[in-house]
Coordinates of C-alpha atoms and ligand atoms in Angstrom, one line a residue:
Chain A
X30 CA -58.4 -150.3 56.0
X31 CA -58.7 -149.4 52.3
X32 CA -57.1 -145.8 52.1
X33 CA -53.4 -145.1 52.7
X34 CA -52.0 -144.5 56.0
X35 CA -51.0 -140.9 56.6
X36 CA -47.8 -139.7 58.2
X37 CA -47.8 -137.5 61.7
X38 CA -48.0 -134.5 60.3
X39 CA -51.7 -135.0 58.9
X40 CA -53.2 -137.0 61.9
X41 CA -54.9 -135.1 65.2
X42 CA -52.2 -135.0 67.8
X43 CA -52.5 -137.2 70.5
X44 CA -54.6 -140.2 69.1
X45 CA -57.6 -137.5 69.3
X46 CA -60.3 -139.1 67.2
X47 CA -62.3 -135.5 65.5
X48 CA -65.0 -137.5 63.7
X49 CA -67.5 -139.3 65.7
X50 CA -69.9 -142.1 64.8
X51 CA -66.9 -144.3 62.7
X52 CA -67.2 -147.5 64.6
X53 CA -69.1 -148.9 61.4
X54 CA -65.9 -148.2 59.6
X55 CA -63.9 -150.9 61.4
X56 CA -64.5 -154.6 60.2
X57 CA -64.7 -156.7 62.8
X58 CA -66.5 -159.6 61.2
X59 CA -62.8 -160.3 59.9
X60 CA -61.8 -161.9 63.6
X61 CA -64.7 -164.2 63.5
X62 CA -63.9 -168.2 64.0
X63 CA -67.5 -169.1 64.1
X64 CA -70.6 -167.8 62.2
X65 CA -74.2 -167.8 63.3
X66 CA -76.9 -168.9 60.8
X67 CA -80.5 -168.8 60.8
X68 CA -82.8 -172.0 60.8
X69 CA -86.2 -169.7 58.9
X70 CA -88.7 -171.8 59.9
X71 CA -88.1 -172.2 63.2
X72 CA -87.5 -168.2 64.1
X73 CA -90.6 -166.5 66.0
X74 CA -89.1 -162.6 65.3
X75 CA -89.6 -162.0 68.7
X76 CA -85.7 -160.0 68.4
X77 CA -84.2 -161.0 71.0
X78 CA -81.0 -161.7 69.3
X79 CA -81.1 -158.0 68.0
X80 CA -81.2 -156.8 71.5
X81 CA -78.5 -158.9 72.8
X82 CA -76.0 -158.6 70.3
X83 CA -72.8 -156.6 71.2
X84 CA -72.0 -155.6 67.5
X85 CA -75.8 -154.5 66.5
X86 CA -75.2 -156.9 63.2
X87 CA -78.4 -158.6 63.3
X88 CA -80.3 -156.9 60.2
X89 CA -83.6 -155.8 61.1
X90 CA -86.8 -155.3 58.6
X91 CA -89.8 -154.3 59.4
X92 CA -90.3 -155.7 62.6
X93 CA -87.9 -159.2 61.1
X94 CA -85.0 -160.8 61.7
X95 CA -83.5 -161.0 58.2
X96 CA -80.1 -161.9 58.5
X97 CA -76.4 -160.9 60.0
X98 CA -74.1 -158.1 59.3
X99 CA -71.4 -160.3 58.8
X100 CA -69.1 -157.5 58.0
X101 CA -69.4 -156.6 61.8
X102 CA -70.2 -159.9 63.4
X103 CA -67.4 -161.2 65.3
X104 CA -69.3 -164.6 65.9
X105 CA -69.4 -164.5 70.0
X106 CA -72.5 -167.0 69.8
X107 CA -74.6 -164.4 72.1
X108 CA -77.6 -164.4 69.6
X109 CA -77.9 -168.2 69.4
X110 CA -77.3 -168.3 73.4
X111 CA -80.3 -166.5 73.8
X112 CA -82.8 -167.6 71.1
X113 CA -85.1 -169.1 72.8
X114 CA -86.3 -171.4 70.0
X115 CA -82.7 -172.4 69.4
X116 CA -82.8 -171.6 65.5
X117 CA -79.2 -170.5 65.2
X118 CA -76.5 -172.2 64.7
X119 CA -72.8 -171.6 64.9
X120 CA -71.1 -173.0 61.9
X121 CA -67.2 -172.9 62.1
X122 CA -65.7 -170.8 59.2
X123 CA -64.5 -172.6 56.8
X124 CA -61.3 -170.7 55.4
Chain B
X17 CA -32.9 -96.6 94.5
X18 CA -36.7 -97.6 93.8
X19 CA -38.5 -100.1 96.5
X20 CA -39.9 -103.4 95.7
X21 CA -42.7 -104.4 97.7
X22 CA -41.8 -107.9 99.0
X23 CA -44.2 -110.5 100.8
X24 CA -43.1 -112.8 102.9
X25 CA -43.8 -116.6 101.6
X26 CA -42.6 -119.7 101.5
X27 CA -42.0 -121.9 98.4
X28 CA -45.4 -123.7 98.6
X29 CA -47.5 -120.4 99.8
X30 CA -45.8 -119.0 97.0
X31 CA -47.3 -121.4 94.0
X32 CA -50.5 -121.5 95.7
X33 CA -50.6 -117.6 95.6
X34 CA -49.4 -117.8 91.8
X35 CA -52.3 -120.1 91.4
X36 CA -54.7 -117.9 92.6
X37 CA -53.7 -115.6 90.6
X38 CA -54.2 -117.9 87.1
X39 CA -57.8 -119.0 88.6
X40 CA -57.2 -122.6 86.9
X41 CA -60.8 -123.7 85.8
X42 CA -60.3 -127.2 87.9
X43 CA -57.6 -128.0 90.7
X44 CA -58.0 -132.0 91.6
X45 CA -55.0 -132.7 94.2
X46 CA -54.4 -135.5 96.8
X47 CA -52.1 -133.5 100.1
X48 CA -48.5 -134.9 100.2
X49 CA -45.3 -133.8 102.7
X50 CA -43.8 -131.4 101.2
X51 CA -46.2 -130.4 99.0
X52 CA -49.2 -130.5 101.5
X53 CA -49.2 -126.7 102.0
X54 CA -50.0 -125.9 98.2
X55 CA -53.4 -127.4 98.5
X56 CA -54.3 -126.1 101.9
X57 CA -53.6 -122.2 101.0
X58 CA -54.9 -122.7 97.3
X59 CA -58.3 -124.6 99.5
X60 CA -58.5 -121.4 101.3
X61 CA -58.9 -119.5 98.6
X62 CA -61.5 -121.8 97.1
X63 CA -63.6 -121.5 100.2
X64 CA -63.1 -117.6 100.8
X65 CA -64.6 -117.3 97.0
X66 CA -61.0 -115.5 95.8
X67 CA -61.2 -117.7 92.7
X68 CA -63.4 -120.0 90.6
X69 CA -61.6 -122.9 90.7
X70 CA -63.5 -126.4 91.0
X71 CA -61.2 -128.3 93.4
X72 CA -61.6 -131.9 93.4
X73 CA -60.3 -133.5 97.0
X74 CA -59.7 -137.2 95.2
X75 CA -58.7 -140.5 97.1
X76 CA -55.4 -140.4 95.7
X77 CA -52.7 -139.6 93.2
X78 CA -53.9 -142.0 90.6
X79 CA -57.2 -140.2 90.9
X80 CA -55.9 -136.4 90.7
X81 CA -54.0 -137.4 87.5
X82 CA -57.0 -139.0 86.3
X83 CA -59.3 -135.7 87.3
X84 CA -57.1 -134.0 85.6
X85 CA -56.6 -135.5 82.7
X86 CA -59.9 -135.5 81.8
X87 CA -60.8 -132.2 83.1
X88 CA -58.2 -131.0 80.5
X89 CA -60.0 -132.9 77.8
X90 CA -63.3 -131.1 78.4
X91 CA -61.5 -127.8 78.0
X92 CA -60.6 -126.4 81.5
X93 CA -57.5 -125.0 82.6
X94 CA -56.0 -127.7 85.0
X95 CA -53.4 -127.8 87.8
X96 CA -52.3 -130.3 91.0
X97 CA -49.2 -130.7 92.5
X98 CA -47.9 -133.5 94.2
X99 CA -44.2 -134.9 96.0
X100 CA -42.4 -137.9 95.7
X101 CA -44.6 -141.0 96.3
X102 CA -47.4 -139.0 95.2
X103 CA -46.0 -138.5 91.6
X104 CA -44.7 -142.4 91.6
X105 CA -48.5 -143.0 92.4
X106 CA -49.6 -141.0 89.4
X107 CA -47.3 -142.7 87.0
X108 CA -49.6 -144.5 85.0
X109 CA -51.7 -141.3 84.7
X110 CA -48.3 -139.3 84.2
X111 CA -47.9 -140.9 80.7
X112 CA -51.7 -140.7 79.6
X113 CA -51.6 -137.0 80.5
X114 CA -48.1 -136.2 78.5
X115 CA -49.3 -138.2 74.9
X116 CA -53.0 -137.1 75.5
X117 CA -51.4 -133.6 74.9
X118 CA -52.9 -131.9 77.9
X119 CA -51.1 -128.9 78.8
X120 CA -51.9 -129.5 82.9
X121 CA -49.1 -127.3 85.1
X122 CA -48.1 -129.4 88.2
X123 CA -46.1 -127.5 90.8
X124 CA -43.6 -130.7 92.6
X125 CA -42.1 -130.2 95.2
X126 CA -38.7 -132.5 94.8
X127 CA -38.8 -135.2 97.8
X128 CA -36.9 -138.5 97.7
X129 CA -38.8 -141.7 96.3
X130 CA -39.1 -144.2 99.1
X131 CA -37.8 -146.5 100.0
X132 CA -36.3 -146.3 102.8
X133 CA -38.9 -144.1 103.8
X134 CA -37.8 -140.1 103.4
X135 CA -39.7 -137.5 103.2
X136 CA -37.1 -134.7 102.6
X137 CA -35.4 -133.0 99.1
X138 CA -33.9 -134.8 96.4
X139 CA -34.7 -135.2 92.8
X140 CA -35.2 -139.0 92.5
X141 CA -39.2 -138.5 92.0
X142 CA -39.0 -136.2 89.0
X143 CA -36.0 -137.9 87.7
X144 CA -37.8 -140.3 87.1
X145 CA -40.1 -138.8 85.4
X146 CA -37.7 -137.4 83.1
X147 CA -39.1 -139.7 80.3
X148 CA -42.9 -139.1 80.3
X149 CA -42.8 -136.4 78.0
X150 CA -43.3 -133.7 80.9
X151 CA -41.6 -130.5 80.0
X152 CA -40.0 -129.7 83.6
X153 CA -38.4 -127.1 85.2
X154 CA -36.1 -126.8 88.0
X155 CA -36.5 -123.7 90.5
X156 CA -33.5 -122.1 92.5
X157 CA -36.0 -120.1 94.8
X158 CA -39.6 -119.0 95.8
X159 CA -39.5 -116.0 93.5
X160 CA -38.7 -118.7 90.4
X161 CA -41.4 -121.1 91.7
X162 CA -44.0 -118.4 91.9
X163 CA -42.7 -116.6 88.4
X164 CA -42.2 -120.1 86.9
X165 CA -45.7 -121.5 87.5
X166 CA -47.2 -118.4 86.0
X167 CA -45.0 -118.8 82.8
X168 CA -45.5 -122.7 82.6
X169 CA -48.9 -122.1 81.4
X170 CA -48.3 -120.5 78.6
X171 CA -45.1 -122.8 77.6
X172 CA -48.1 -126.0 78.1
X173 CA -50.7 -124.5 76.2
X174 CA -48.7 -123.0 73.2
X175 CA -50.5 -124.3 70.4
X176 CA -46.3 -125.8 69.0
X177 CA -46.1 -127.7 72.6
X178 CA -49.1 -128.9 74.1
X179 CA -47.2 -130.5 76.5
X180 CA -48.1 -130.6 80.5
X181 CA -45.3 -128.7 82.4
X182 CA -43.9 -130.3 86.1
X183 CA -42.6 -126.8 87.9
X184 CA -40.2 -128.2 90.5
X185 CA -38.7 -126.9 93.9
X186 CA -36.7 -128.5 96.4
X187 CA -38.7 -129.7 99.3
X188 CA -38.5 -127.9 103.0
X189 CA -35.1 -125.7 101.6
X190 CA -37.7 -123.9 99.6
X191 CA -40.8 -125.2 99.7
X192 CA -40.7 -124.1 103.7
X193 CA -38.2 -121.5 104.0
X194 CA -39.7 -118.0 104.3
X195 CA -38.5 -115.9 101.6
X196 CA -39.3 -112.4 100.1
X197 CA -41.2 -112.8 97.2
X198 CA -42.2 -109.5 94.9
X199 CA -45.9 -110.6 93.6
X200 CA -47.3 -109.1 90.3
X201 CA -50.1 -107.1 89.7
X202 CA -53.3 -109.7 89.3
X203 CA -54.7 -108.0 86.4
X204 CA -51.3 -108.7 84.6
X205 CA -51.2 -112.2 85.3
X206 CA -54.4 -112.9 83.8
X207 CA -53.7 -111.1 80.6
X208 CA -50.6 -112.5 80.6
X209 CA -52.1 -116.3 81.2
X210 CA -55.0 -115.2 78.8
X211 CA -58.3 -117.9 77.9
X212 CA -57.4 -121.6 78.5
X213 CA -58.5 -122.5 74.5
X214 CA -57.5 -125.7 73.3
X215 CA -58.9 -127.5 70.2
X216 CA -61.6 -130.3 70.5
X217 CA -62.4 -130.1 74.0
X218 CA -64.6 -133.3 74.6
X219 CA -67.9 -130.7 76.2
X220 CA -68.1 -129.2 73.0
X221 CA -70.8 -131.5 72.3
X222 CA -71.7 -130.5 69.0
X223 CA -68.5 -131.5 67.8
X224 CA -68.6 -135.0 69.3
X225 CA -64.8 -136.7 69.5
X226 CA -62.6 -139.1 71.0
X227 CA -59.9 -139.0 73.4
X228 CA -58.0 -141.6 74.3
X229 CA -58.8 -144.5 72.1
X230 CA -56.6 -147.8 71.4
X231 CA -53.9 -147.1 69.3
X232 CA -52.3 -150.0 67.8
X233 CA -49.4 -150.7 65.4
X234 CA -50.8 -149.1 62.6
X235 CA -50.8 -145.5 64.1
X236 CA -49.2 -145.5 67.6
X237 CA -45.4 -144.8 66.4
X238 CA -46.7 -141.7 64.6
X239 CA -48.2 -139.8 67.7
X240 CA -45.2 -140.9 69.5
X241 CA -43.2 -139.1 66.8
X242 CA -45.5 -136.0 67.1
X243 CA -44.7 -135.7 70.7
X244 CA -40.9 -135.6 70.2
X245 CA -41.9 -133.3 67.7
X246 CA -43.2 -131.0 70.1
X247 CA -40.5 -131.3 72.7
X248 CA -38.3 -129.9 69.7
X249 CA -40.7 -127.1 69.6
X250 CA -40.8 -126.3 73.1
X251 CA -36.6 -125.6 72.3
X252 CA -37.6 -122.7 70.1
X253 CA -41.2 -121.9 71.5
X254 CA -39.9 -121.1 75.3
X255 CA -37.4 -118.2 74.4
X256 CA -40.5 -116.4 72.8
X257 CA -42.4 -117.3 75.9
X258 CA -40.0 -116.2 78.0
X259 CA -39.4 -112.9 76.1
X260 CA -43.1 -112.1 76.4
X261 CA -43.0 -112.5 79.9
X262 CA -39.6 -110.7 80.4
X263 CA -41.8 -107.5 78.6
X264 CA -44.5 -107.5 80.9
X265 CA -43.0 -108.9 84.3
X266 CA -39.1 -108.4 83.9
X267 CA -37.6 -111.2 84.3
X268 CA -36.1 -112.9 81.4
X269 CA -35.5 -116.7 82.1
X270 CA -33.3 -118.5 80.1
X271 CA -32.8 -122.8 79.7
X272 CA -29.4 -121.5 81.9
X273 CA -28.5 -119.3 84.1
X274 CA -24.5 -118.6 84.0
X275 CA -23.4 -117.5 87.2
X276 CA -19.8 -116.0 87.0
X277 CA -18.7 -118.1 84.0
X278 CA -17.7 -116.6 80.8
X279 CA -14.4 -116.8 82.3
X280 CA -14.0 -119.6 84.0
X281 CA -11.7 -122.2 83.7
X282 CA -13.8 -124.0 86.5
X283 CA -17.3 -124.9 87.1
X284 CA -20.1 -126.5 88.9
X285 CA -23.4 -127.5 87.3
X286 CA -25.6 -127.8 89.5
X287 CA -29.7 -127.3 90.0
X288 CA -32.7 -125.4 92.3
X289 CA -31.7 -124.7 95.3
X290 CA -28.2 -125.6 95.7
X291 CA -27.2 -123.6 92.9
X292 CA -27.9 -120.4 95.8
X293 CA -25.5 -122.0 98.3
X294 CA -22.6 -122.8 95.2
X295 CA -22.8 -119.1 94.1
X296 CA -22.2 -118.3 97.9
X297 CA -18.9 -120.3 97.4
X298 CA -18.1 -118.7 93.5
X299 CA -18.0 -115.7 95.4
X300 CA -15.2 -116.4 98.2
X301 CA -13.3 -118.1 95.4
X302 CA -13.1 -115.4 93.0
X303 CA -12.2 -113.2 95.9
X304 CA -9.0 -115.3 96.0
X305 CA -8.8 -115.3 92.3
X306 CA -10.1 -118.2 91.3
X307 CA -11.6 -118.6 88.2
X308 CA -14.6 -120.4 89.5
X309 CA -18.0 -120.2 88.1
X310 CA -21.3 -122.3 88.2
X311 CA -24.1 -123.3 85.2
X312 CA -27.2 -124.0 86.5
X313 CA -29.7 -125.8 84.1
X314 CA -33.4 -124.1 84.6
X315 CA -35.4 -126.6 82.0
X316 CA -34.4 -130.0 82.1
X317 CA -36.6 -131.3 79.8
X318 CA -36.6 -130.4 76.8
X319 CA -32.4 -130.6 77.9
X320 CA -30.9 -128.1 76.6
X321 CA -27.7 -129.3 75.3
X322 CA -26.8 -126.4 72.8
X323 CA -27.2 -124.0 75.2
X324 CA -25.0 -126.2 77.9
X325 CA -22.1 -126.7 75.5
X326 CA -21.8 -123.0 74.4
X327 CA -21.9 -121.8 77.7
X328 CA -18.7 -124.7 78.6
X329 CA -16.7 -123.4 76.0
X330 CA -13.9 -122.0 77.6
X331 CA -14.5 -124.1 80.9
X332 CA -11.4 -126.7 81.4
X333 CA -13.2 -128.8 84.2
X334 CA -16.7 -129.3 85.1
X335 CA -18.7 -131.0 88.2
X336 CA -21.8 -132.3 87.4
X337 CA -23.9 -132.0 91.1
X338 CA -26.4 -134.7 91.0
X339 CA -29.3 -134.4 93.5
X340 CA -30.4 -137.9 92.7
X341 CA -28.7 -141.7 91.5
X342 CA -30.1 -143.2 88.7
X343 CA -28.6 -146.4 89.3
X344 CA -26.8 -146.8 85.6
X345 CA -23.5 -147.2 87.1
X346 CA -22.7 -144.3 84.8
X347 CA -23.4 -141.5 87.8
X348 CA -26.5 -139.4 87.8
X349 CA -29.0 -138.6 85.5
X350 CA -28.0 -134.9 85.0
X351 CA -24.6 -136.1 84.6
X352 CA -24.8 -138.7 82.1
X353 CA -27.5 -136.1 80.0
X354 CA -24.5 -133.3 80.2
X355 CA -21.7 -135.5 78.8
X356 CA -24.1 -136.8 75.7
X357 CA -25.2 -133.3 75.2
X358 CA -21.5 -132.6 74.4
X359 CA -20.6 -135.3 72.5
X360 CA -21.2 -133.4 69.4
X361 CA -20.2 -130.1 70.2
X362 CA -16.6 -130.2 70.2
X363 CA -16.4 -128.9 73.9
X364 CA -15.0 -131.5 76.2
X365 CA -14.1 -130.3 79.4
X366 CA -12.7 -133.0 82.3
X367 CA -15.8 -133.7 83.7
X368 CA -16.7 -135.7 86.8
X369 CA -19.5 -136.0 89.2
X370 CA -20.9 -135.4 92.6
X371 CA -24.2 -137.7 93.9
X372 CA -25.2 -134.8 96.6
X373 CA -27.8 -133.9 98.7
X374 CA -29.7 -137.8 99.1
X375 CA -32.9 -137.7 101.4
X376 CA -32.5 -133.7 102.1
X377 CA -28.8 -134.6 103.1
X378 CA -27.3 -130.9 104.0
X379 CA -24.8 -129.4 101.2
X380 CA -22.7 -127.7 103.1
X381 CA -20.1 -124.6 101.7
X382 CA -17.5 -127.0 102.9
X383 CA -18.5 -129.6 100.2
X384 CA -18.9 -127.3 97.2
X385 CA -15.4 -125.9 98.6
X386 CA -14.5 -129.5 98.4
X387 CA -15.2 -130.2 94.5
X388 CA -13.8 -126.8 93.5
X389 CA -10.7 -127.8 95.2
X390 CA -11.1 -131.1 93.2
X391 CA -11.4 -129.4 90.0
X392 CA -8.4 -127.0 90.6
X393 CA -6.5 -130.3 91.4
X394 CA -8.1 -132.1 88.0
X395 CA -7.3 -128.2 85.8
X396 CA -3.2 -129.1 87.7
X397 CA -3.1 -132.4 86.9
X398 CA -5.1 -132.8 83.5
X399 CA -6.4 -135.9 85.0
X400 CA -10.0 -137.1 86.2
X401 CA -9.4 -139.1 89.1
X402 CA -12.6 -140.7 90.1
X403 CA -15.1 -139.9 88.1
X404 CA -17.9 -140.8 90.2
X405 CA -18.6 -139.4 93.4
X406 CA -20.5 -139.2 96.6
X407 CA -20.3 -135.8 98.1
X408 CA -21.3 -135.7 102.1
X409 CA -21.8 -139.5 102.1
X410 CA -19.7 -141.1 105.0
X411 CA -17.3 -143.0 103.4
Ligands
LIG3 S1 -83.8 -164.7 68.9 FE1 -84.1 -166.4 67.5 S2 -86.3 -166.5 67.2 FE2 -85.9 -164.5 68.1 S3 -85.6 -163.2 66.3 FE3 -83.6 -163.9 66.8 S4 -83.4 -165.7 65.6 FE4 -85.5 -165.3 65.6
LIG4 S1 -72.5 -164.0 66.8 FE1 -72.4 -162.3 68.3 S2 -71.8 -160.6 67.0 FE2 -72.6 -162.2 65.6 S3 -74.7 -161.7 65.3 FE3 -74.6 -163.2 67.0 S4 -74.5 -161.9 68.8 FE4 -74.0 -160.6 67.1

């Protein structure tokens, strides 16, 4: 959370939330105890991980897997559950 | 001598009629004893087509809470009304519905909180709810109860409060006695109550927000402080209220009403209904000459303390009538709420108090004859004897 906290006079009453569409804004890659990684070779694209993930942080490219949002991630292990080529791994952080 | 037209209603026909009257946008309400005839004569208006109110029959308190809370999200006008277990049911909801912000008006009727099981008047179910950030008023008759629920709305929705409003009356004393009650002019009401507005309603869906969401350490505290914020407000915000109202209906409705007490050297606070039967007794006295008078607190929450003290000043003794036991050891909630009100004021009358009225236990003249008769013997004596009493409890 990068800019200051504001007092209760200039916040929406009530916990209201006025904007929509801020999930993104949250980081909650910064929980994450494990971390998925991609074997190349072995992935087919066929995307199921990018359907199954909870966080939507598996980058997409034309019609690829290219990668993980690992801003977002919160390394559940969902996306190398259901590979069914079994090309991702889940490393443990290291710090 | 001009002739008011009077209809004959009891307490709960009278908020049901005083409901008709606002047309709330949506009514979600679960039937409890003594509040079970509110919802079957506001029904029947629902079904004749007299308003255009979406009732909601729920499964249960927790539900109608629920309804409500978020039908007063979307940016309808909202009301239920509940008793005793019904309102301990709803607590969860009770909460959500006070630091949401939702200005929902709920009519109680005041019946004791199991257990043992009771279903008649005392004050323990709103008592408890004196902490959930409910504004909440406390109604002497059916006239107040039907005047009262009209001016709750516009105390909730006042863009300084924003705070849902409980409008209470005992249960059976006047929720089922018959009374004369003069009924405005419906035209008046609704320009009085005006357009349910409210900012961000969650259907305005081209302004998409959230209601609700977690709030955790970083911003909880601050929308905690907003809300005693706006109980402040509701000190200064209801006097305007209330003068607007006094303009177009008459009555002017105070946080107190002083019955015979400017100069007292004597007095009773007491609340709703059993205020009626202590100015009975105020009467007899001061036909004997004694200076006996009686405060009755209208709006307990916000509590009114300033108001309370002034009105004291020149009282020597005071009995606090509790129609409930909070269980601190320290005597009733009303009580122990009168005696920290002063505490800063500089007006410290002998002060003692009287549990009363427990499971719709009578209160007879004989017992507020009783506690004046203890306060003349406190004024004598300059002493407090027991401080803590049980009046009509067999001993
Ligand atoms: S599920 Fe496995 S194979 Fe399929 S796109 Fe994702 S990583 Fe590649
Ligand atoms: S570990 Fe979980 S959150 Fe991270 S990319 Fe895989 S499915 Fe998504």
């Amino acid at each position: 959370m990068a800019d200051k906290l504001k007092n209760w006079k200039n916040i929406p009453i009530g916990g209201k939330i006025t904007k929509a569409g801020n999930a993104a804004e949250y980081n909650t890659g910064s929980w994450r105890t494990f971390k998925p990684e991609k074997n190349e070779k072995k992935c087919i694209n066929c995307l199921f991980c990018w359907i199954y993930c909870p966080d939507s942080s598996i980058k997409v490219e034309d019609g690829k897997m290219v990668g993980f949002d690992y801003e977002h991630c919160k390394g559940c292990g969902i996306c190398a559950s259901v590979c069914p080529v079994k090309c991702i791994d889940m490393k443990k952080e290291e710090k | 001598m001009s002739k008011v037209k009077k209809t004959p209603l009891t307490g709960d026909q009278a908020v049901a009629y005083a409901m008709k009257q606002i047309d709330p946008d949506v009514v979600a309400a679960y039937p409890i004893t003594p509040q079970t005839e509110i919802v079957m004569s506001f029904s029947n208006y629902v079904a004749n087509g007299q308003v255009s109110t979406e009732i909601i029959p729920v499964e249960s308190e927790h539900s109608a809470m629920s309804a409500c809370v978020g039908s007063a999200a979307a940016g309808a006008r909202t009301m239920t009304a509940t008793s005793a277990n019904g309102l301990a049911l709803m607590w969860e909801i009770v909460y959500i519905a006070a630091s949401t912000r939702l200005p929902i008006v709920m009519p109680v009727v005041n019946r004791a909180l199991s257990g043992p099981i009771n279903i008649h008047c005392d004050h323990s179910d709103t008592m408890g709810a004196r902490d959930s950030g409910w504004i909440q008023i406390y109604c002497e008759n059916a006239q107040e109860v039907y005047e009262n629920t009209i001016l709750a709305v516009r105390i909730a929705e006042h863009k300084k409060i924003l705070l849902p409003v409980m409008v209470c009356q005992d249960g059976f004393i006047t929720s089922h006695g018959v009374e004369g009650v003069e009924l405005f002019d419906d035209k008046k009401v609704k320009d009085f109550v005006g357009e349910y507005k409210i900012d961000d309603p969650l259907l305005d869906v081209d302004h998409p927000v959230t209601y609700g969401p977690l709030d955790l350490q970083d911003y909880y505290f601050e929308h905690k402080r907003q809300q005693s914020e706006a109980m402040k407000n509701a000190l200064s915000v209801i006097p305007e209220v209330s003068e607007e109202f006094a303009k177009v209906f008459g009555t002017k409705y105070d946080f107190i009403e002083e019955y015979k007490l400017a100069d007292a050297e004597i007095a009773i606070i007491a609340m709703s209904s059993a205020a009626g039967t202590v100015k009975f007794v105020v009467d007899e006295l001061r036909k004997k000459g004694v200076k006996a008078g009686l405060l009755r607190p209208r709006i307990f929450r916000p509590f009114p303390k300033e108001k309370i003290a002034a009105a004291l000043k020149n009282v020597k003794a005071v009995a606090v009538l509790d129609r409930s036991e909070s269980f601190s050891a320290e005597g009733g909630p009303l009580y122990t709420d009168v005696k920290a009100g002063l505490y800063d004021s500089g007006v410290k009358p002998l002060a003692m108090n009287y549990i009363f009225g427990l499971g719709g236990r009578d209160l007879f003249p004989a017992d507020i004859n009783k506690v004046y008769t203890d306060l003349r013997d406190v004024l004598k004596t300059g002493k407090v004897k027991t401080a803590l009493n049980y009046l009509g409890s067999r001993e």
